[in-house]
Amino acid sequence: MTTETLAKPEADKRLAHRRHATASRTKRRVGRYISRIGVIVAGLAFSFPFLWMFATSLKPTSEIFSTGASLLASRVEWSNYLTAWTAIPFGRVIINSFLVAVSGAVLTTVVSLLSAYAFARLQFRHRDKLFLVFLGTLVLPQEVLVIPLYIMMNKLDMVNSLPSLIVPFAFGAFGAFLIRQFLLSLPVEYEEAARIDGAGSIRILWSVILPLVRAPLAVVAVFSFIDYWSSFLWPLIVINDVSQATIPLGLSMFSGERGTDWGPLMAAATLAVIPSLLVVILLQRQLVKGVSMGGFGGR
């Protein structure tokens, strides 16, 4: 048996190994391309309603329905934005919505943190049973709550005011549940070390717990901001003055007995979406971190 005969099987093995590695790289590359194409298609599908809204805001009223699903019109009608701004007190509506959404998000986040800390770390009788009852409020739809809440606001003389839009829904259970699940995953040794150093519950909450729960707090803040910003039913019931109206009520003013002014309505809706997008973009890193890792109890 010659040297060449002995070396041939080794050469065949190396050749087969290279072919297998090349095939594996090709499969991974094709998989990445398919994943990227899927993400792009899904992104376009989710973005299409916003694109259609923006395109419709730039169409003449006579062409909004005549062009069907087409995004293009014969000319760009920028005057729809001017009409949307002047037909209603849009600046006042934007300011009201900002005050309500920001104040509501801050109050909801603070209340959720305090509730979660109490249910996760403090010891008191029937703590877990009380939390289950508190958690049960999540199944109550808003339509069931509006009548008792309106009676309560009326007795407190808060009807037709911005605080009436903020206070009633700042004490929900969703944020408390979200943060409590994260707190349960934190080691108690952090707090025990702080107590040995003489810190009380408030100091522990501020100096030890708060820096660790920024991600779930961002999730609660963003969700609360969007809920307050887009809420329509409760403001429709409790607000009866245009000067106290928020964005959803302002958009409803473009529809009346003579029909709907679709061009300015789409322009106003486009302007109304921008603040929510900015909030999500600014807090995107904390939002993704909170949802994917700590927000639901994982670490």
Coordinates of N, CA and C in Angstrom, one line a residue, residues 1 25-26 49 59 67 76 84 92 95 98 119 131 134 145 197 212 216 228 245 270 279 291:
M1 N 0.8 -1.2 0.0 CA 0.0 0.0 0.0 C 0.9 1.3 0.0
R25 N -23.2 26.9 6.4 CA -23.2 28.3 6.3 C -24.3 28.8 5.3
T26 N -24.5 28.1 4.2 CA -25.5 28.5 3.3 C -26.9 28.4 3.9
P49 N -51.4 51.0 8.1 CA -52.5 51.9 8.6 C -52.0 53.3 8.9
K59 N -54.6 64.3 1.0 CA -55.4 64.2 -0.2 C -56.5 65.3 -0.1
T67 N -60.0 57.5 -4.8 CA -58.7 56.8 -5.2 C -58.6 55.4 -4.6
V76 N -51.0 67.4 -3.5 CA -50.8 67.3 -2.0 C -51.5 68.5 -1.4
A84 N -57.2 71.4 10.3 CA -57.2 70.7 11.6 C -56.8 71.5 12.8
R92 N -54.9 73.8 22.6 CA -55.4 73.6 23.9 C -55.6 72.1 24.2
I95 N -52.3 70.4 24.7 CA -51.8 70.7 26.1 C -52.5 69.9 27.1
F98 N -51.4 66.3 27.1 CA -50.1 66.1 27.7 C -50.1 66.2 29.2
F119 N -47.1 44.6 48.6 CA -47.6 43.2 48.4 C -46.4 42.2 48.3
F131 N -54.2 40.7 47.8 CA -53.6 40.9 46.5 C -54.4 40.2 45.4
F134 N -57.3 42.4 44.8 CA -56.8 43.6 44.1 C -56.6 43.2 42.6
L145 N -67.4 50.4 35.2 CA -66.9 51.4 36.2 C -67.3 52.8 36.0
D197 N -27.8 48.1 58.2 CA -27.2 49.5 58.2 C -28.1 50.5 58.8
L212 N -33.2 49.3 41.0 CA -33.3 47.9 40.4 C -34.6 47.7 39.5
P216 N -39.1 47.7 34.6 CA -40.5 47.6 34.7 C -41.3 48.9 35.0
Y228 N -53.8 56.8 28.9 CA -54.3 58.1 29.1 C -54.5 58.9 27.8
A245 N -61.1 69.4 26.9 CA -61.1 68.2 26.0 C -59.7 67.7 25.8
T270 N -53.0 62.2 12.6 CA -51.5 62.1 12.4 C -50.7 62.9 13.4
V279 N -42.6 59.1 22.8 CA -42.4 58.5 24.1 C -41.9 57.1 24.0
V291 N -39.8 44.5 29.3 CA -40.7 43.5 28.8 C -40.0 42.1 28.6

